[in-house]
Amino acid sequence: AWLVDDQRHLDGRKDVLSWQSDVLTEDVTVSGDIIAKLYASTTGSDSDWVVKLIDVYPSEYPADPKMADYQLMVASEIFRGRYRKSFEKAEAIKPNKVLDYTVDMRGNDHTFKKGHRIMVQIHSTWFPLYDRNPQKFVPNIFRATEADFQPATQRIYRSEKYPTHISVSVPR
């Protein structure tokens, strides 16, 4: 059921970035690959990046009142930073360096209905769905000891120089 769980439990958390559109004045259909391009840094030497595309239902939803304000995850993916250059060879991340990450959320077909909003969330853990990242590069994350786990600060950049964005196809 986690694929359709309401994502509101992440609202307001300091470790979750959320952006949302204004209320849609017409239906918007996305079709095809959904790709997130992140420009990010971490104070650690490894990090996970979780990106979600979410359909936010209206505050008043007469068709099914319990769905008012519901946040339906439409597409999502987790990307382990150690594989930024290659899935065959893990590599430590240089702490505090802004790097680009491509997060492929695969193909999707979804219509965001008039009156809804489009939201993007980014965070760096999806535990217990995915194992915890120690935030420190270790040769095998499944053999990380408790001493390997450390706090880290992740930052997402959005500027002309670092244009973090989501690419979707909107057929006409």
mmCIF file of C-alpha atoms in Angstrom:
data_model
loop_
_atom_site.group_PDB
_atom_site.id
_atom_site.type_symbol
_atom_site.label_atom_id
_atom_site.label_comp_id
_atom_site.label_asym_id
_atom_site.label_seq_id
_atom_site.Cartn_x
_atom_site.Cartn_y
_atom_site.Cartn_z
ATOM 1 C CA ALA A 1 0.000 0.000 0.000
ATOM 2 C CA TRP A 2 3.027 2.347 0.354
ATOM 3 C CA LEU A 3 2.734 3.312 -3.322
ATOM 4 C CA VAL A 4 -0.559 5.101 -2.650
ATOM 5 C CA ASP A 5 0.067 6.247 0.940
ATOM 6 C CA ASP A 6 -0.811 9.863 1.613
ATOM 7 C CA GLN A 7 2.441 11.860 1.594
ATOM 8 C CA ARG A 8 1.167 14.568 3.982
ATOM 9 C CA HIS A 9 3.091 12.942 6.831
ATOM 10 C CA LEU A 10 6.192 14.620 5.331
ATOM 11 C CA ASP A 11 4.651 18.121 5.319
ATOM 12 C CA GLY A 12 6.629 20.597 7.358
ATOM 13 C CA ARG A 13 9.557 18.286 8.103
ATOM 14 C CA LYS A 14 12.873 20.190 8.105
ATOM 15 C CA ASP A 15 14.584 17.381 6.180
ATOM 16 C CA VAL A 16 12.099 17.415 3.285
ATOM 17 C CA LEU A 17 11.992 20.035 0.529
ATOM 18 C CA SER A 18 8.603 20.550 -1.112
ATOM 19 C CA TRP A 19 7.567 22.725 -4.010
ATOM 20 C CA GLN A 20 4.050 22.896 -5.392
ATOM 21 C CA SER A 21 2.288 24.601 -8.245
ATOM 22 C CA ASP A 22 -0.617 26.950 -7.979
ATOM 23 C CA VAL A 23 -4.034 25.341 -8.303
ATOM 24 C CA LEU A 24 -4.312 23.988 -11.851
ATOM 25 C CA THR A 25 -6.803 25.817 -14.074
ATOM 26 C CA GLU A 26 -6.930 22.915 -16.536
ATOM 27 C CA ASP A 27 -5.997 19.234 -16.630
ATOM 28 C CA VAL A 28 -2.259 18.562 -17.111
ATOM 29 C CA THR A 29 -1.187 15.159 -18.428
ATOM 30 C CA VAL A 30 2.382 13.928 -18.140
ATOM 31 C CA SER A 31 3.388 11.031 -20.352
ATOM 32 C CA GLY A 32 6.730 9.314 -20.727
ATOM 33 C CA ASP A 33 9.963 9.540 -18.793
ATOM 34 C CA ILE A 34 10.156 11.680 -15.675
ATOM 35 C CA ILE A 35 13.722 12.756 -14.932
ATOM 36 C CA ALA A 36 14.940 14.806 -11.977
ATOM 37 C CA LYS A 37 18.196 16.694 -12.390
ATOM 38 C CA LEU A 38 19.538 17.633 -8.972
ATOM 39 C CA TYR A 39 22.434 19.901 -8.102
ATOM 40 C CA ALA A 40 23.254 18.976 -4.559
ATOM 41 C CA SER A 41 25.934 18.729 -1.906
ATOM 42 C CA THR A 42 26.382 16.796 1.314
ATOM 43 C CA THR A 43 28.722 17.193 4.251
ATOM 44 C CA GLY A 44 29.171 13.405 4.193
ATOM 45 C CA SER A 45 30.947 11.220 1.650
ATOM 46 C CA ASP A 46 27.767 9.365 0.565
ATOM 47 C CA SER A 47 24.094 10.295 0.442
ATOM 48 C CA ASP A 48 20.778 9.104 -0.893
ATOM 49 C CA TRP A 49 18.457 11.347 -2.898
ATOM 50 C CA VAL A 50 14.726 10.594 -2.938
ATOM 51 C CA VAL A 51 12.568 12.459 -5.451
ATOM 52 C CA LYS A 52 8.769 12.263 -5.619
ATOM 53 C CA LEU A 53 6.232 13.735 -8.032
ATOM 54 C CA ILE A 54 2.925 14.146 -6.174
ATOM 55 C CA ASP A 55 -0.688 14.900 -7.129
ATOM 56 C CA VAL A 56 -2.181 17.146 -4.409
ATOM 57 C CA TYR A 57 -5.967 16.908 -4.251
ATOM 58 C CA PRO A 58 -8.089 20.016 -3.564
ATOM 59 C CA SER A 59 -8.906 21.052 0.023
ATOM 60 C CA GLU A 60 -12.555 20.431 -0.749
ATOM 61 C CA TYR A 61 -13.241 17.208 -2.633
ATOM 62 C CA PRO A 62 -17.011 16.502 -2.640
ATOM 63 C CA ALA A 63 -16.627 13.307 -4.721
ATOM 64 C CA ASP A 64 -14.821 11.677 -1.766
ATOM 65 C CA PRO A 65 -14.339 14.026 1.233
ATOM 66 C CA LYS A 66 -11.679 11.804 2.841
ATOM 67 C CA MET A 67 -9.468 12.544 -0.201
ATOM 68 C CA ALA A 68 -9.420 16.308 0.514
ATOM 69 C CA ASP A 69 -5.793 17.520 0.550
ATOM 70 C CA TYR A 70 -4.593 13.972 -0.199
ATOM 71 C CA GLN A 71 -1.047 13.819 -1.593
ATOM 72 C CA LEU A 72 -0.818 10.929 -4.070
ATOM 73 C CA MET A 73 2.692 9.867 -5.079
ATOM 74 C CA VAL A 74 2.647 9.590 -8.883
ATOM 75 C CA ALA A 75 6.332 8.855 -9.507
ATOM 76 C CA SER A 76 9.299 8.327 -7.215
ATOM 77 C CA GLU A 77 12.831 7.034 -7.054
ATOM 78 C CA ILE A 78 15.777 6.819 -4.708
ATOM 79 C CA PHE A 79 19.315 7.337 -5.985
ATOM 80 C CA ARG A 80 22.395 6.415 -3.983
ATOM 81 C CA GLY A 81 25.035 9.117 -4.544
ATOM 82 C CA ARG A 82 27.943 6.644 -4.576
ATOM 83 C CA TYR A 83 26.716 5.513 -8.030
ATOM 84 C CA ARG A 84 26.646 9.003 -9.565
ATOM 85 C CA LYS A 85 29.302 8.120 -12.158
ATOM 86 C CA SER A 86 28.764 4.375 -12.535
ATOM 87 C CA PHE A 87 26.531 1.610 -11.206
ATOM 88 C CA GLU A 88 29.442 -0.822 -11.568
ATOM 89 C CA LYS A 89 31.897 1.022 -9.329
ATOM 90 C CA ALA A 90 30.855 2.901 -6.211
ATOM 91 C CA GLU A 91 32.761 6.119 -5.502
ATOM 92 C CA ALA A 92 32.863 8.445 -2.504
ATOM 93 C CA ILE A 93 31.297 11.870 -2.816
ATOM 94 C CA LYS A 94 33.563 14.833 -2.141
ATOM 95 C CA PRO A 95 32.018 16.555 0.916
ATOM 96 C CA ASN A 96 30.546 20.040 0.405
ATOM 97 C CA LYS A 97 31.007 19.922 -3.376
ATOM 98 C CA VAL A 98 28.002 20.712 -5.574
ATOM 99 C CA LEU A 99 27.498 17.756 -7.912
ATOM 100 C CA ASP A 100 24.823 16.909 -10.440
ATOM 101 C CA TYR A 101 22.640 13.817 -10.017
ATOM 102 C CA THR A 102 20.210 12.383 -12.547
ATOM 103 C CA VAL A 103 17.303 10.565 -10.929
ATOM 104 C CA ASP A 104 15.286 8.543 -13.453
ATOM 105 C CA MET A 105 11.733 8.052 -12.209
ATOM 106 C CA ARG A 106 10.935 6.032 -15.339
ATOM 107 C CA GLY A 107 7.957 6.329 -17.623
ATOM 108 C CA ASN A 108 4.559 7.346 -16.375
ATOM 109 C CA ASP A 109 1.176 8.477 -17.631
ATOM 110 C CA HIS A 110 -0.853 10.574 -15.223
ATOM 111 C CA THR A 111 -3.347 13.405 -15.462
ATOM 112 C CA PHE A 112 -3.292 16.053 -12.767
ATOM 113 C CA LYS A 113 -6.895 17.243 -12.749
ATOM 114 C CA LYS A 114 -8.088 20.837 -12.809
ATOM 115 C CA GLY A 115 -8.250 22.074 -9.201
ATOM 116 C CA HIS A 116 -5.317 19.880 -8.090
ATOM 117 C CA ARG A 117 -1.697 20.956 -7.566
ATOM 118 C CA ILE A 118 1.580 19.409 -8.709
ATOM 119 C CA MET A 119 4.167 18.880 -5.972
ATOM 120 C CA VAL A 120 7.796 17.769 -5.967
ATOM 121 C CA GLN A 121 9.427 16.493 -2.782
ATOM 122 C CA ILE A 122 13.115 15.776 -2.223
ATOM 123 C CA HIS A 123 14.624 14.130 0.834
ATOM 124 C CA SER A 124 17.576 11.916 1.636
ATOM 125 C CA THR A 125 16.135 8.857 3.353
ATOM 126 C CA TRP A 126 13.283 6.463 2.704
ATOM 127 C CA PHE A 127 13.705 4.219 5.720
ATOM 128 C CA PRO A 128 12.288 1.640 6.368
ATOM 129 C CA LEU A 129 11.434 1.158 2.687
ATOM 130 C CA TYR A 130 15.148 1.384 1.846
ATOM 131 C CA ASP A 131 18.118 0.710 4.085
ATOM 132 C CA ARG A 132 19.740 3.622 5.894
ATOM 133 C CA ASN A 133 22.734 5.286 4.284
ATOM 134 C CA PRO A 134 25.520 5.901 6.830
ATOM 135 C CA GLN A 135 26.310 9.241 5.086
ATOM 136 C CA LYS A 136 29.902 8.021 5.021
ATOM 137 C CA PHE A 137 31.374 6.089 2.117
ATOM 138 C CA VAL A 138 32.037 2.478 3.068
ATOM 139 C CA PRO A 139 32.989 -0.254 0.568
ATOM 140 C CA ASN A 140 29.808 -2.259 1.253
ATOM 141 C CA ILE A 141 26.871 -0.379 2.748
ATOM 142 C CA PHE A 142 25.295 -3.635 3.952
ATOM 143 C CA ARG A 143 28.341 -4.215 6.160
ATOM 144 C CA ALA A 144 28.375 -0.724 7.669
ATOM 145 C CA THR A 145 28.848 -0.768 11.421
ATOM 146 C CA GLU A 146 27.036 1.527 13.834
ATOM 147 C CA ALA A 147 30.284 3.533 14.094
ATOM 148 C CA ASP A 148 30.105 4.229 10.332
ATOM 149 C CA PHE A 149 26.820 6.131 10.663
ATOM 150 C CA GLN A 150 27.226 9.892 10.978
ATOM 151 C CA PRO A 151 25.028 12.969 10.692
ATOM 152 C CA ALA A 152 25.236 14.935 7.448
ATOM 153 C CA THR A 153 23.626 17.990 5.925
ATOM 154 C CA GLN A 154 22.303 17.767 2.369
ATOM 155 C CA ARG A 155 21.630 20.827 0.251
ATOM 156 C CA ILE A 156 19.725 21.217 -3.006
ATOM 157 C CA TYR A 157 20.707 24.162 -5.211
ATOM 158 C CA ARG A 158 18.389 26.087 -7.519
ATOM 159 C CA SER A 159 19.954 28.871 -9.513
ATOM 160 C CA GLU A 160 21.027 29.762 -13.018
ATOM 161 C CA LYS A 161 24.336 28.035 -12.338
ATOM 162 C CA TYR A 162 22.720 25.010 -10.620
ATOM 163 C CA PRO A 163 19.293 24.550 -12.249
ATOM 164 C CA THR A 164 17.742 21.698 -10.269
ATOM 165 C CA HIS A 165 14.593 20.671 -12.170
ATOM 166 C CA ILE A 166 12.195 17.912 -13.179
ATOM 167 C CA SER A 167 11.706 17.076 -16.871
ATOM 168 C CA VAL A 168 8.369 15.681 -18.002
ATOM 169 C CA SER A 169 6.600 15.403 -21.344
ATOM 170 C CA VAL A 170 3.237 17.117 -21.587
ATOM 171 C CA PRO A 171 1.523 15.930 -24.788
ATOM 172 C CA ARG A 172 -0.801 18.347 -26.547
#
